[in-house]
């Protein structure tokens, strides 16, 4: 297992996808969130209506904007990374070589997921760090205890979004394609939006973390939030079993 984790870590760390995803998630979310209060300075009523609380020049406004961007963009970004990690082996033709290794394919799939989750924690921490720097650069002052709690909630949202995207690994494996993983990621984002608009977001595990963060924990219970874990575990088991039973078809 240790060797498999090392190999997957090296593949991910030196890949353009891994580096680009880290930069886009780690810095892009904070940049977008900081741009919202700056855009609100125009005073355009339509712009102010669209931005809502995210247009306020305050820590609450900054964290509200970050939660909204992470809820959709973060979920998509994490899903795309998973789609690439599992689908690239088939697209690049390296899956054939994996059959020759003395390590089982379920162990390789486990190593991919472990590397992914560790990276997701790092990326979520980077999002919080850049948000903190962005808030200080906007002149919002030292964060209060409430703001620190909000930053912790933002970190949890990042990790939970990454966990919620795990079914993409199974989809990319079934489809044997990076593109299937990307389409699956887009599908998760759309499904989350539909569930939220339909009023069922709290019980829809993909949408629940974002609703929880945006509402400061008021609109989603702990039970609803925790449902993301068994769904993710089911996706992990399905992915490992699929990799274990893989057959070379061409």
JSON list of C-alpha atoms in Angstrom, two decimals:
[
{"chain": "A", "resi": 1, "resn": "UNK", "atom": "CA", "xyz": [0.00, 0.00, 0.00]},
{"chain": "A", "resi": 2, "resn": "UNK", "atom": "CA", "xyz": [2.80, 2.42, 0.92]},
{"chain": "A", "resi": 3, "resn": "UNK", "atom": "CA", "xyz": [4.41, 2.07, -2.49]},
{"chain": "A", "resi": 4, "resn": "UNK", "atom": "CA", "xyz": [1.07, 2.54, -4.24]},
{"chain": "A", "resi": 5, "resn": "UNK", "atom": "CA", "xyz": [0.37, 5.71, -2.29]},
{"chain": "A", "resi": 6, "resn": "UNK", "atom": "CA", "xyz": [3.85, 7.03, -3.11]},
{"chain": "A", "resi": 7, "resn": "UNK", "atom": "CA", "xyz": [3.38, 6.32, -6.82]},
{"chain": "A", "resi": 8, "resn": "UNK", "atom": "CA", "xyz": [-0.04, 8.01, -6.93]},
{"chain": "A", "resi": 9, "resn": "UNK", "atom": "CA", "xyz": [1.27, 10.98, -4.97]},
{"chain": "A", "resi": 10, "resn": "UNK", "atom": "CA", "xyz": [4.15, 11.48, -7.39]},
{"chain": "A", "resi": 11, "resn": "UNK", "atom": "CA", "xyz": [1.82, 11.15, -10.42]},
{"chain": "A", "resi": 12, "resn": "UNK", "atom": "CA", "xyz": [-0.56, 13.71, -9.00]},
{"chain": "A", "resi": 13, "resn": "UNK", "atom": "CA", "xyz": [2.02, 16.17, -7.66]},
{"chain": "A", "resi": 14, "resn": "UNK", "atom": "CA", "xyz": [3.89, 16.42, -10.98]},
{"chain": "A", "resi": 15, "resn": "UNK", "atom": "CA", "xyz": [0.83, 16.49, -13.21]},
{"chain": "A", "resi": 16, "resn": "UNK", "atom": "CA", "xyz": [-0.43, 19.75, -14.78]},
{"chain": "A", "resi": 17, "resn": "UNK", "atom": "CA", "xyz": [-3.94, 18.81, -13.61]},
{"chain": "A", "resi": 18, "resn": "UNK", "atom": "CA", "xyz": [-2.88, 18.51, -9.98]},
{"chain": "A", "resi": 19, "resn": "UNK", "atom": "CA", "xyz": [-0.95, 21.77, -10.01]},
{"chain": "A", "resi": 20, "resn": "UNK", "atom": "CA", "xyz": [-3.65, 23.69, -11.89]},
{"chain": "A", "resi": 21, "resn": "UNK", "atom": "CA", "xyz": [-6.43, 22.38, -9.64]},
{"chain": "A", "resi": 22, "resn": "UNK", "atom": "CA", "xyz": [-4.49, 23.32, -6.51]},
{"chain": "A", "resi": 23, "resn": "UNK", "atom": "CA", "xyz": [-3.90, 26.85, -7.81]},
{"chain": "A", "resi": 24, "resn": "UNK", "atom": "CA", "xyz": [-7.45, 27.37, -9.08]},
{"chain": "A", "resi": 25, "resn": "UNK", "atom": "CA", "xyz": [-9.15, 26.05, -5.96]},
{"chain": "A", "resi": 26, "resn": "UNK", "atom": "CA", "xyz": [-6.63, 27.42, -3.49]},
{"chain": "A", "resi": 27, "resn": "UNK", "atom": "CA", "xyz": [-6.45, 30.93, -4.93]},
{"chain": "A", "resi": 28, "resn": "UNK", "atom": "CA", "xyz": [-9.35, 31.23, -7.37]},
{"chain": "A", "resi": 29, "resn": "UNK", "atom": "CA", "xyz": [-12.13, 30.95, -4.77]},
{"chain": "A", "resi": 30, "resn": "UNK", "atom": "CA", "xyz": [-10.57, 33.64, -2.60]},
{"chain": "A", "resi": 31, "resn": "UNK", "atom": "CA", "xyz": [-9.99, 35.92, -5.60]},
{"chain": "A", "resi": 32, "resn": "UNK", "atom": "CA", "xyz": [-13.62, 35.61, -6.71]},
{"chain": "A", "resi": 33, "resn": "UNK", "atom": "CA", "xyz": [-14.87, 36.19, -3.18]},
{"chain": "A", "resi": 34, "resn": "UNK", "atom": "CA", "xyz": [-12.71, 39.30, -2.77]},
{"chain": "A", "resi": 35, "resn": "UNK", "atom": "CA", "xyz": [-13.86, 40.60, -6.17]},
{"chain": "A", "resi": 36, "resn": "UNK", "atom": "CA", "xyz": [-17.53, 40.58, -5.10]},
{"chain": "A", "resi": 37, "resn": "UNK", "atom": "CA", "xyz": [-17.36, 43.48, -2.59]},
{"chain": "A", "resi": 38, "resn": "UNK", "atom": "CA", "xyz": [-15.19, 45.37, -5.05]},
{"chain": "A", "resi": 39, "resn": "UNK", "atom": "CA", "xyz": [-17.82, 44.88, -7.77]},
{"chain": "A", "resi": 40, "resn": "UNK", "atom": "CA", "xyz": [-20.50, 46.09, -5.35]},
{"chain": "A", "resi": 41, "resn": "UNK", "atom": "CA", "xyz": [-18.74, 49.45, -5.13]},
{"chain": "A", "resi": 42, "resn": "UNK", "atom": "CA", "xyz": [-20.22, 50.31, -8.53]},
{"chain": "A", "resi": 43, "resn": "UNK", "atom": "CA", "xyz": [-23.57, 50.80, -6.78]},
{"chain": "A", "resi": 44, "resn": "UNK", "atom": "CA", "xyz": [-25.47, 49.16, -9.64]},
{"chain": "A", "resi": 45, "resn": "UNK", "atom": "CA", "xyz": [-28.80, 47.98, -8.10]},
{"chain": "A", "resi": 46, "resn": "UNK", "atom": "CA", "xyz": [-28.94, 44.88, -10.31]},
{"chain": "A", "resi": 47, "resn": "UNK", "atom": "CA", "xyz": [-25.40, 43.97, -9.34]},
{"chain": "A", "resi": 48, "resn": "UNK", "atom": "CA", "xyz": [-26.16, 44.48, -5.66]},
{"chain": "A", "resi": 49, "resn": "UNK", "atom": "CA", "xyz": [-29.24, 42.24, -5.92]},
{"chain": "A", "resi": 50, "resn": "UNK", "atom": "CA", "xyz": [-27.19, 39.46, -7.53]},
{"chain": "A", "resi": 51, "resn": "UNK", "atom": "CA", "xyz": [-24.38, 39.68, -5.01]},
{"chain": "A", "resi": 52, "resn": "UNK", "atom": "CA", "xyz": [-26.58, 39.87, -1.92]},
{"chain": "A", "resi": 53, "resn": "UNK", "atom": "CA", "xyz": [-24.61, 39.47, 1.31]},
{"chain": "A", "resi": 54, "resn": "UNK", "atom": "CA", "xyz": [-21.52, 38.52, -0.70]},
{"chain": "A", "resi": 55, "resn": "UNK", "atom": "CA", "xyz": [-21.30, 42.15, -1.87]},
{"chain": "A", "resi": 56, "resn": "UNK", "atom": "CA", "xyz": [-20.87, 43.46, 1.67]},
{"chain": "A", "resi": 57, "resn": "UNK", "atom": "CA", "xyz": [-17.40, 44.68, 2.58]},
{"chain": "A", "resi": 58, "resn": "UNK", "atom": "CA", "xyz": [-17.17, 42.60, 5.73]},
{"chain": "A", "resi": 59, "resn": "UNK", "atom": "CA", "xyz": [-15.91, 39.22, 6.90]},
{"chain": "A", "resi": 60, "resn": "UNK", "atom": "CA", "xyz": [-19.47, 37.89, 6.83]},
{"chain": "A", "resi": 61, "resn": "UNK", "atom": "CA", "xyz": [-19.87, 39.03, 3.22]},
{"chain": "A", "resi": 62, "resn": "UNK", "atom": "CA", "xyz": [-16.51, 37.57, 2.21]},
{"chain": "A", "resi": 63, "resn": "UNK", "atom": "CA", "xyz": [-17.28, 34.19, 3.80]},
{"chain": "A", "resi": 64, "resn": "UNK", "atom": "CA", "xyz": [-20.77, 34.17, 2.29]},
{"chain": "A", "resi": 65, "resn": "UNK", "atom": "CA", "xyz": [-19.30, 34.68, -1.18]},
{"chain": "A", "resi": 66, "resn": "UNK", "atom": "CA", "xyz": [-16.67, 32.00, -0.57]},
{"chain": "A", "resi": 67, "resn": "UNK", "atom": "CA", "xyz": [-19.33, 29.49, 0.53]},
{"chain": "A", "resi": 68, "resn": "UNK", "atom": "CA", "xyz": [-21.40, 30.14, -2.58]},
{"chain": "A", "resi": 69, "resn": "UNK", "atom": "CA", "xyz": [-18.42, 29.74, -4.91]},
{"chain": "A", "resi": 70, "resn": "UNK", "atom": "CA", "xyz": [-17.14, 26.64, -3.11]},
{"chain": "A", "resi": 71, "resn": "UNK", "atom": "CA", "xyz": [-20.59, 25.03, -3.15]},
{"chain": "A", "resi": 72, "resn": "UNK", "atom": "CA", "xyz": [-20.65, 24.93, -6.93]},
{"chain": "A", "resi": 73, "resn": "UNK", "atom": "CA", "xyz": [-17.10, 25.61, -8.18]},
{"chain": "A", "resi": 74, "resn": "UNK", "atom": "CA", "xyz": [-15.41, 23.57, -5.48]},
{"chain": "A", "resi": 75, "resn": "UNK", "atom": "CA", "xyz": [-17.61, 20.56, -6.06]},
{"chain": "A", "resi": 76, "resn": "UNK", "atom": "CA", "xyz": [-16.94, 20.78, -9.79]},
{"chain": "A", "resi": 77, "resn": "UNK", "atom": "CA", "xyz": [-13.21, 21.21, -9.28]},
{"chain": "A", "resi": 78, "resn": "UNK", "atom": "CA", "xyz": [-12.88, 18.26, -6.90]},
{"chain": "A", "resi": 79, "resn": "UNK", "atom": "CA", "xyz": [-14.96, 16.11, -9.24]},
{"chain": "A", "resi": 80, "resn": "UNK", "atom": "CA", "xyz": [-12.85, 16.97, -12.26]},
{"chain": "A", "resi": 81, "resn": "UNK", "atom": "CA", "xyz": [-9.69, 16.00, -10.38]},
{"chain": "A", "resi": 82, "resn": "UNK", "atom": "CA", "xyz": [-11.23, 12.65, -9.42]},
{"chain": "A", "resi": 83, "resn": "UNK", "atom": "CA", "xyz": [-12.38, 12.08, -13.00]},
{"chain": "A", "resi": 84, "resn": "UNK", "atom": "CA", "xyz": [-8.83, 12.68, -14.20]},
{"chain": "A", "resi": 85, "resn": "UNK", "atom": "CA", "xyz": [-7.18, 10.50, -11.53]},
{"chain": "A", "resi": 86, "resn": "UNK", "atom": "CA", "xyz": [-9.32, 7.47, -12.36]},
{"chain": "A", "resi": 87, "resn": "UNK", "atom": "CA", "xyz": [-10.15, 8.06, -16.02]},
{"chain": "A", "resi": 88, "resn": "UNK", "atom": "CA", "xyz": [-6.65, 8.89, -17.25]},
{"chain": "A", "resi": 89, "resn": "UNK", "atom": "CA", "xyz": [-5.43, 5.32, -16.74]},
{"chain": "A", "resi": 90, "resn": "UNK", "atom": "CA", "xyz": [-7.83, 4.19, -19.47]},
{"chain": "A", "resi": 91, "resn": "UNK", "atom": "CA", "xyz": [-7.38, 7.21, -21.77]},
{"chain": "A", "resi": 92, "resn": "UNK", "atom": "CA", "xyz": [-3.56, 7.09, -21.58]},
{"chain": "A", "resi": 93, "resn": "UNK", "atom": "CA", "xyz": [-3.50, 3.30, -21.87]},
{"chain": "A", "resi": 94, "resn": "UNK", "atom": "CA", "xyz": [-1.58, 2.88, -18.60]},
{"chain": "A", "resi": 95, "resn": "UNK", "atom": "CA", "xyz": [-4.28, 0.59, -17.23]},
{"chain": "A", "resi": 96, "resn": "UNK", "atom": "CA", "xyz": [-2.63, -2.30, -19.10]},
{"chain": "A", "resi": 97, "resn": "UNK", "atom": "CA", "xyz": [0.60, -1.81, -17.15]},
{"chain": "A", "resi": 98, "resn": "UNK", "atom": "CA", "xyz": [-1.29, -1.73, -13.84]},
{"chain": "A", "resi": 99, "resn": "UNK", "atom": "CA", "xyz": [-2.43, -5.32, -14.49]},
{"chain": "A", "resi": 100, "resn": "UNK", "atom": "CA", "xyz": [1.22, -6.40, -14.50]},
{"chain": "A", "resi": 101, "resn": "UNK", "atom": "CA", "xyz": [2.03, -4.91, -11.09]},
{"chain": "A", "resi": 102, "resn": "UNK", "atom": "CA", "xyz": [2.24, -7.13, -8.00]},
{"chain": "A", "resi": 103, "resn": "UNK", "atom": "CA", "xyz": [-0.21, -4.77, -6.29]},
{"chain": "A", "resi": 104, "resn": "UNK", "atom": "CA", "xyz": [-3.93, -5.46, -6.61]},
{"chain": "A", "resi": 105, "resn": "UNK", "atom": "CA", "xyz": [-6.01, -2.97, -8.52]},
{"chain": "A", "resi": 106, "resn": "UNK", "atom": "CA", "xyz": [-8.28, -2.37, -5.51]},
{"chain": "A", "resi": 107, "resn": "UNK", "atom": "CA", "xyz": [-5.18, -1.28, -3.57]},
{"chain": "A", "resi": 108, "resn": "UNK", "atom": "CA", "xyz": [-4.29, 1.09, -6.41]},
{"chain": "A", "resi": 109, "resn": "UNK", "atom": "CA", "xyz": [-7.81, 2.54, -6.31]},
{"chain": "A", "resi": 110, "resn": "UNK", "atom": "CA", "xyz": [-7.51, 2.95, -2.53]},
{"chain": "A", "resi": 111, "resn": "UNK", "atom": "CA", "xyz": [-4.17, 4.72, -2.95]},
{"chain": "A", "resi": 112, "resn": "UNK", "atom": "CA", "xyz": [-5.73, 7.11, -5.46]},
{"chain": "A", "resi": 113, "resn": "UNK", "atom": "CA", "xyz": [-8.53, 7.96, -3.03]},
{"chain": "A", "resi": 114, "resn": "UNK", "atom": "CA", "xyz": [-6.13, 8.45, -0.12]},
{"chain": "A", "resi": 115, "resn": "UNK", "atom": "CA", "xyz": [-3.96, 10.81, -2.17]},
{"chain": "A", "resi": 116, "resn": "UNK", "atom": "CA", "xyz": [-7.08, 12.64, -3.33]},
{"chain": "A", "resi": 117, "resn": "UNK", "atom": "CA", "xyz": [-8.42, 13.11, 0.22]},
{"chain": "A", "resi": 118, "resn": "UNK", "atom": "CA", "xyz": [-5.07, 14.32, 1.56]},
{"chain": "A", "resi": 119, "resn": "UNK", "atom": "CA", "xyz": [-4.83, 16.78, -1.32]},
{"chain": "A", "resi": 120, "resn": "UNK", "atom": "CA", "xyz": [-8.44, 17.93, -0.67]},
{"chain": "A", "resi": 121, "resn": "UNK", "atom": "CA", "xyz": [-7.54, 18.75, 2.95]},
{"chain": "A", "resi": 122, "resn": "UNK", "atom": "CA", "xyz": [-4.49, 20.70, 1.76]},
{"chain": "A", "resi": 123, "resn": "UNK", "atom": "CA", "xyz": [-6.53, 22.55, -0.89]},
{"chain": "A", "resi": 124, "resn": "UNK", "atom": "CA", "xyz": [-9.27, 23.37, 1.65]},
{"chain": "A", "resi": 125, "resn": "UNK", "atom": "CA", "xyz": [-6.64, 24.72, 4.05]},
{"chain": "A", "resi": 126, "resn": "UNK", "atom": "CA", "xyz": [-5.16, 26.82, 1.23]},
{"chain": "A", "resi": 127, "resn": "UNK", "atom": "CA", "xyz": [-8.61, 28.27, 0.49]},
{"chain": "A", "resi": 128, "resn": "UNK", "atom": "CA", "xyz": [-8.97, 29.37, 4.12]},
{"chain": "A", "resi": 129, "resn": "UNK", "atom": "CA", "xyz": [-5.46, 30.86, 4.15]},
{"chain": "A", "resi": 130, "resn": "UNK", "atom": "CA", "xyz": [-6.00, 32.86, 0.96]},
{"chain": "A", "resi": 131, "resn": "UNK", "atom": "CA", "xyz": [-9.40, 34.04, 2.21]},
{"chain": "A", "resi": 132, "resn": "UNK", "atom": "CA", "xyz": [-7.76, 35.27, 5.39]},
{"chain": "A", "resi": 133, "resn": "UNK", "atom": "CA", "xyz": [-5.09, 37.11, 3.41]},
{"chain": "A", "resi": 134, "resn": "UNK", "atom": "CA", "xyz": [-7.71, 38.50, 1.03]},
{"chain": "A", "resi": 135, "resn": "UNK", "atom": "CA", "xyz": [-9.84, 39.81, 3.90]},
{"chain": "A", "resi": 136, "resn": "UNK", "atom": "CA", "xyz": [-6.84, 41.52, 5.46]},
{"chain": "A", "resi": 137, "resn": "UNK", "atom": "CA", "xyz": [-5.91, 43.00, 2.07]},
{"chain": "A", "resi": 138, "resn": "UNK", "atom": "CA", "xyz": [-9.45, 44.40, 1.74]},
{"chain": "A", "resi": 139, "resn": "UNK", "atom": "CA", "xyz": [-8.98, 46.15, 5.06]},
{"chain": "A", "resi": 140, "resn": "UNK", "atom": "CA", "xyz": [-11.58, 44.12, 6.97]},
{"chain": "A", "resi": 141, "resn": "UNK", "atom": "CA", "xyz": [-9.48, 44.17, 10.11]},
{"chain": "A", "resi": 142, "resn": "UNK", "atom": "CA", "xyz": [-8.46, 41.37, 12.41]},
{"chain": "A", "resi": 143, "resn": "UNK", "atom": "CA", "xyz": [-10.90, 38.44, 12.31]},
{"chain": "A", "resi": 144, "resn": "UNK", "atom": "CA", "xyz": [-13.16, 38.10, 15.34]},
{"chain": "A", "resi": 145, "resn": "UNK", "atom": "CA", "xyz": [-13.91, 34.82, 17.10]},
{"chain": "A", "resi": 146, "resn": "UNK", "atom": "CA", "xyz": [-17.07, 34.57, 14.99]},
{"chain": "A", "resi": 147, "resn": "UNK", "atom": "CA", "xyz": [-15.03, 35.02, 11.82]},
{"chain": "A", "resi": 148, "resn": "UNK", "atom": "CA", "xyz": [-12.61, 32.31, 12.90]},
{"chain": "A", "resi": 149, "resn": "UNK", "atom": "CA", "xyz": [-15.61, 30.01, 13.34]},
{"chain": "A", "resi": 150, "resn": "UNK", "atom": "CA", "xyz": [-16.75, 30.97, 9.84]},
{"chain": "A", "resi": 151, "resn": "UNK", "atom": "CA", "xyz": [-13.31, 30.18, 8.44]},
{"chain": "A", "resi": 152, "resn": "UNK", "atom": "CA", "xyz": [-13.51, 26.79, 10.14]},
{"chain": "A", "resi": 153, "resn": "UNK", "atom": "CA", "xyz": [-16.90, 26.27, 8.54]},
{"chain": "A", "resi": 154, "resn": "UNK", "atom": "CA", "xyz": [-15.37, 27.17, 5.15]},
{"chain": "A", "resi": 155, "resn": "UNK", "atom": "CA", "xyz": [-12.65, 24.54, 5.69]},
{"chain": "A", "resi": 156, "resn": "UNK", "atom": "CA", "xyz": [-15.29, 21.94, 6.55]},
{"chain": "A", "resi": 157, "resn": "UNK", "atom": "CA", "xyz": [-17.25, 22.91, 3.43]},
{"chain": "A", "resi": 158, "resn": "UNK", "atom": "CA", "xyz": [-14.18, 22.32, 1.27]},
{"chain": "A", "resi": 159, "resn": "UNK", "atom": "CA", "xyz": [-13.52, 18.88, 2.77]},
{"chain": "A", "resi": 160, "resn": "UNK", "atom": "CA", "xyz": [-17.20, 17.86, 2.66]},
{"chain": "A", "resi": 161, "resn": "UNK", "atom": "CA", "xyz": [-17.45, 18.99, -0.98]},
{"chain": "A", "resi": 162, "resn": "UNK", "atom": "CA", "xyz": [-14.43, 16.83, -1.78]},
{"chain": "A", "resi": 163, "resn": "UNK", "atom": "CA", "xyz": [-16.02, 13.85, 0.00]},
{"chain": "A", "resi": 164, "resn": "UNK", "atom": "CA", "xyz": [-19.32, 14.45, -1.78]},
{"chain": "A", "resi": 165, "resn": "UNK", "atom": "CA", "xyz": [-17.56, 14.30, -5.15]},
{"chain": "A", "resi": 166, "resn": "UNK", "atom": "CA", "xyz": [-16.21, 10.75, -4.58]},
{"chain": "A", "resi": 167, "resn": "UNK", "atom": "CA", "xyz": [-18.98, 9.08, -6.67]},
{"chain": "A", "resi": 168, "resn": "UNK", "atom": "CA", "xyz": [-17.23, 10.66, -9.69]},
{"chain": "A", "resi": 169, "resn": "UNK", "atom": "CA", "xyz": [-14.37, 8.17, -9.20]},
{"chain": "A", "resi": 170, "resn": "UNK", "atom": "CA", "xyz": [-16.81, 5.30, -9.70]},
{"chain": "A", "resi": 171, "resn": "UNK", "atom": "CA", "xyz": [-18.42, 6.96, -12.73]},
{"chain": "A", "resi": 172, "resn": "UNK", "atom": "CA", "xyz": [-15.04, 7.59, -14.38]},
{"chain": "A", "resi": 173, "resn": "UNK", "atom": "CA", "xyz": [-14.12, 3.94, -13.77]},
{"chain": "A", "resi": 174, "resn": "UNK", "atom": "CA", "xyz": [-17.38, 2.63, -15.20]},
{"chain": "A", "resi": 175, "resn": "UNK", "atom": "CA", "xyz": [-17.09, 4.90, -18.24]},
{"chain": "A", "resi": 176, "resn": "UNK", "atom": "CA", "xyz": [-13.31, 4.33, -18.51]},
{"chain": "A", "resi": 177, "resn": "UNK", "atom": "CA", "xyz": [-12.98, 7.97, -19.47]},
{"chain": "A", "resi": 178, "resn": "UNK", "atom": "CA", "xyz": [-11.92, 11.31, -18.03]},
{"chain": "A", "resi": 179, "resn": "UNK", "atom": "CA", "xyz": [-14.78, 12.90, -19.93]},
{"chain": "A", "resi": 180, "resn": "UNK", "atom": "CA", "xyz": [-17.33, 10.71, -18.17]},
{"chain": "A", "resi": 181, "resn": "UNK", "atom": "CA", "xyz": [-15.91, 11.90, -14.87]},
{"chain": "A", "resi": 182, "resn": "UNK", "atom": "CA", "xyz": [-16.19, 15.54, -15.95]},
{"chain": "A", "resi": 183, "resn": "UNK", "atom": "CA", "xyz": [-19.77, 15.01, -17.10]},
{"chain": "A", "resi": 184, "resn": "UNK", "atom": "CA", "xyz": [-20.52, 13.28, -13.80]},
{"chain": "A", "resi": 185, "resn": "UNK", "atom": "CA", "xyz": [-19.11, 16.29, -11.92]},
{"chain": "A", "resi": 186, "resn": "UNK", "atom": "CA", "xyz": [-21.29, 18.67, -13.88]},
{"chain": "A", "resi": 187, "resn": "UNK", "atom": "CA", "xyz": [-24.24, 16.39, -13.21]},
{"chain": "A", "resi": 188, "resn": "UNK", "atom": "CA", "xyz": [-23.62, 16.55, -9.46]},
{"chain": "A", "resi": 189, "resn": "UNK", "atom": "CA", "xyz": [-23.52, 20.36, -9.55]},
{"chain": "A", "resi": 190, "resn": "UNK", "atom": "CA", "xyz": [-26.74, 20.53, -11.56]},
{"chain": "A", "resi": 191, "resn": "UNK", "atom": "CA", "xyz": [-28.47, 18.02, -9.28]},
{"chain": "A", "resi": 192, "resn": "UNK", "atom": "CA", "xyz": [-27.41, 20.04, -6.24]},
{"chain": "A", "resi": 193, "resn": "UNK", "atom": "CA", "xyz": [-28.80, 23.22, -7.76]},
{"chain": "A", "resi": 194, "resn": "UNK", "atom": "CA", "xyz": [-32.11, 21.53, -8.64]},
{"chain": "A", "resi": 195, "resn": "UNK", "atom": "CA", "xyz": [-32.42, 20.04, -5.15]},
{"chain": "A", "resi": 196, "resn": "UNK", "atom": "CA", "xyz": [-31.71, 23.42, -3.56]},
{"chain": "A", "resi": 197, "resn": "UNK", "atom": "CA", "xyz": [-34.25, 25.24, -5.73]},
{"chain": "A", "resi": 198, "resn": "UNK", "atom": "CA", "xyz": [-36.78, 22.49, -5.04]},
{"chain": "A", "resi": 199, "resn": "UNK", "atom": "CA", "xyz": [-36.35, 22.93, -1.28]},
{"chain": "A", "resi": 200, "resn": "UNK", "atom": "CA", "xyz": [-34.82, 19.50, -0.66]},
{"chain": "A", "resi": 201, "resn": "UNK", "atom": "CA", "xyz": [-31.20, 20.62, -0.42]},
{"chain": "A", "resi": 202, "resn": "UNK", "atom": "CA", "xyz": [-30.83, 19.74, 3.25]},
{"chain": "A", "resi": 203, "resn": "UNK", "atom": "CA", "xyz": [-31.57, 16.07, 2.54]},
{"chain": "A", "resi": 204, "resn": "UNK", "atom": "CA", "xyz": [-29.55, 15.99, -0.67]},
{"chain": "A", "resi": 205, "resn": "UNK", "atom": "CA", "xyz": [-26.06, 15.09, 0.46]},
{"chain": "A", "resi": 206, "resn": "UNK", "atom": "CA", "xyz": [-24.33, 16.91, -2.38]},
{"chain": "A", "resi": 207, "resn": "UNK", "atom": "CA", "xyz": [-26.08, 20.22, -1.66]},
{"chain": "A", "resi": 208, "resn": "UNK", "atom": "CA", "xyz": [-26.26, 20.01, 2.14]},
{"chain": "A", "resi": 209, "resn": "UNK", "atom": "CA", "xyz": [-22.67, 21.18, 2.94]},
{"chain": "A", "resi": 210, "resn": "UNK", "atom": "CA", "xyz": [-23.05, 24.39, 0.89]},
{"chain": "A", "resi": 211, "resn": "UNK", "atom": "CA", "xyz": [-26.45, 25.17, 2.44]},
{"chain": "A", "resi": 212, "resn": "UNK", "atom": "CA", "xyz": [-24.98, 24.52, 5.87]},
{"chain": "A", "resi": 213, "resn": "UNK", "atom": "CA", "xyz": [-22.09, 26.92, 5.29]},
{"chain": "A", "resi": 214, "resn": "UNK", "atom": "CA", "xyz": [-24.16, 29.67, 3.63]},
{"chain": "A", "resi": 215, "resn": "UNK", "atom": "CA", "xyz": [-26.77, 29.62, 6.41]},
{"chain": "A", "resi": 216, "resn": "UNK", "atom": "CA", "xyz": [-24.13, 29.51, 9.17]},
{"chain": "A", "resi": 217, "resn": "UNK", "atom": "CA", "xyz": [-25.41, 26.06, 10.11]},
{"chain": "A", "resi": 218, "resn": "UNK", "atom": "CA", "xyz": [-29.02, 27.12, 10.66]},
{"chain": "A", "resi": 219, "resn": "UNK", "atom": "CA", "xyz": [-30.74, 25.40, 7.71]},
{"chain": "A", "resi": 220, "resn": "UNK", "atom": "CA", "xyz": [-29.03, 21.99, 7.79]},
{"chain": "A", "resi": 221, "resn": "UNK", "atom": "CA", "xyz": [-28.97, 19.67, 10.79]},
{"chain": "A", "resi": 222, "resn": "UNK", "atom": "CA", "xyz": [-25.99, 17.59, 11.85]},
{"chain": "A", "resi": 223, "resn": "UNK", "atom": "CA", "xyz": [-27.82, 14.43, 10.76]},
{"chain": "A", "resi": 224, "resn": "UNK", "atom": "CA", "xyz": [-28.44, 15.83, 7.28]},
{"chain": "A", "resi": 225, "resn": "UNK", "atom": "CA", "xyz": [-24.81, 16.94, 7.03]},
{"chain": "A", "resi": 226, "resn": "UNK", "atom": "CA", "xyz": [-23.49, 13.58, 8.20]},
{"chain": "A", "resi": 227, "resn": "UNK", "atom": "CA", "xyz": [-25.33, 11.72, 5.44]},
{"chain": "A", "resi": 228, "resn": "UNK", "atom": "CA", "xyz": [-22.53, 12.65, 3.05]},
{"chain": "A", "resi": 229, "resn": "UNK", "atom": "CA", "xyz": [-20.27, 10.12, 4.82]},
{"chain": "A", "resi": 230, "resn": "UNK", "atom": "CA", "xyz": [-22.23, 6.86, 4.16]},
{"chain": "A", "resi": 231, "resn": "UNK", "atom": "CA", "xyz": [-22.89, 7.94, 0.57]},
{"chain": "A", "resi": 232, "resn": "UNK", "atom": "CA", "xyz": [-19.18, 8.56, 0.06]},
{"chain": "A", "resi": 233, "resn": "UNK", "atom": "CA", "xyz": [-18.28, 5.24, 1.73]},
{"chain": "A", "resi": 234, "resn": "UNK", "atom": "CA", "xyz": [-20.69, 3.44, -0.61]},
{"chain": "A", "resi": 235, "resn": "UNK", "atom": "CA", "xyz": [-18.98, 5.12, -3.56]},
{"chain": "A", "resi": 236, "resn": "UNK", "atom": "CA", "xyz": [-15.56, 4.10, -2.22]},
{"chain": "A", "resi": 237, "resn": "UNK", "atom": "CA", "xyz": [-16.62, 0.46, -1.90]},
{"chain": "A", "resi": 238, "resn": "UNK", "atom": "CA", "xyz": [-18.20, 0.49, -5.36]},
{"chain": "A", "resi": 239, "resn": "UNK", "atom": "CA", "xyz": [-15.05, 2.00, -6.88]},
{"chain": "A", "resi": 240, "resn": "UNK", "atom": "CA", "xyz": [-12.72, -0.52, -5.21]},
{"chain": "A", "resi": 241, "resn": "UNK", "atom": "CA", "xyz": [-14.90, -3.48, -6.23]},
{"chain": "A", "resi": 242, "resn": "UNK", "atom": "CA", "xyz": [-15.07, -2.21, -9.81]},
{"chain": "A", "resi": 243, "resn": "UNK", "atom": "CA", "xyz": [-11.30, -1.84, -9.97]},
{"chain": "A", "resi": 244, "resn": "UNK", "atom": "CA", "xyz": [-10.87, -5.31, -8.44]},
{"chain": "A", "resi": 245, "resn": "UNK", "atom": "CA", "xyz": [-13.04, -6.87, -11.15]},
{"chain": "A", "resi": 246, "resn": "UNK", "atom": "CA", "xyz": [-11.66, -4.87, -14.06]},
{"chain": "A", "resi": 247, "resn": "UNK", "atom": "CA", "xyz": [-11.16, -6.76, -17.30]},
{"chain": "A", "resi": 248, "resn": "UNK", "atom": "CA", "xyz": [-9.07, -5.63, -20.25]},
{"chain": "A", "resi": 249, "resn": "UNK", "atom": "CA", "xyz": [-11.41, -5.30, -23.20]},
{"chain": "A", "resi": 250, "resn": "UNK", "atom": "CA", "xyz": [-9.00, -3.81, -25.73]}
]
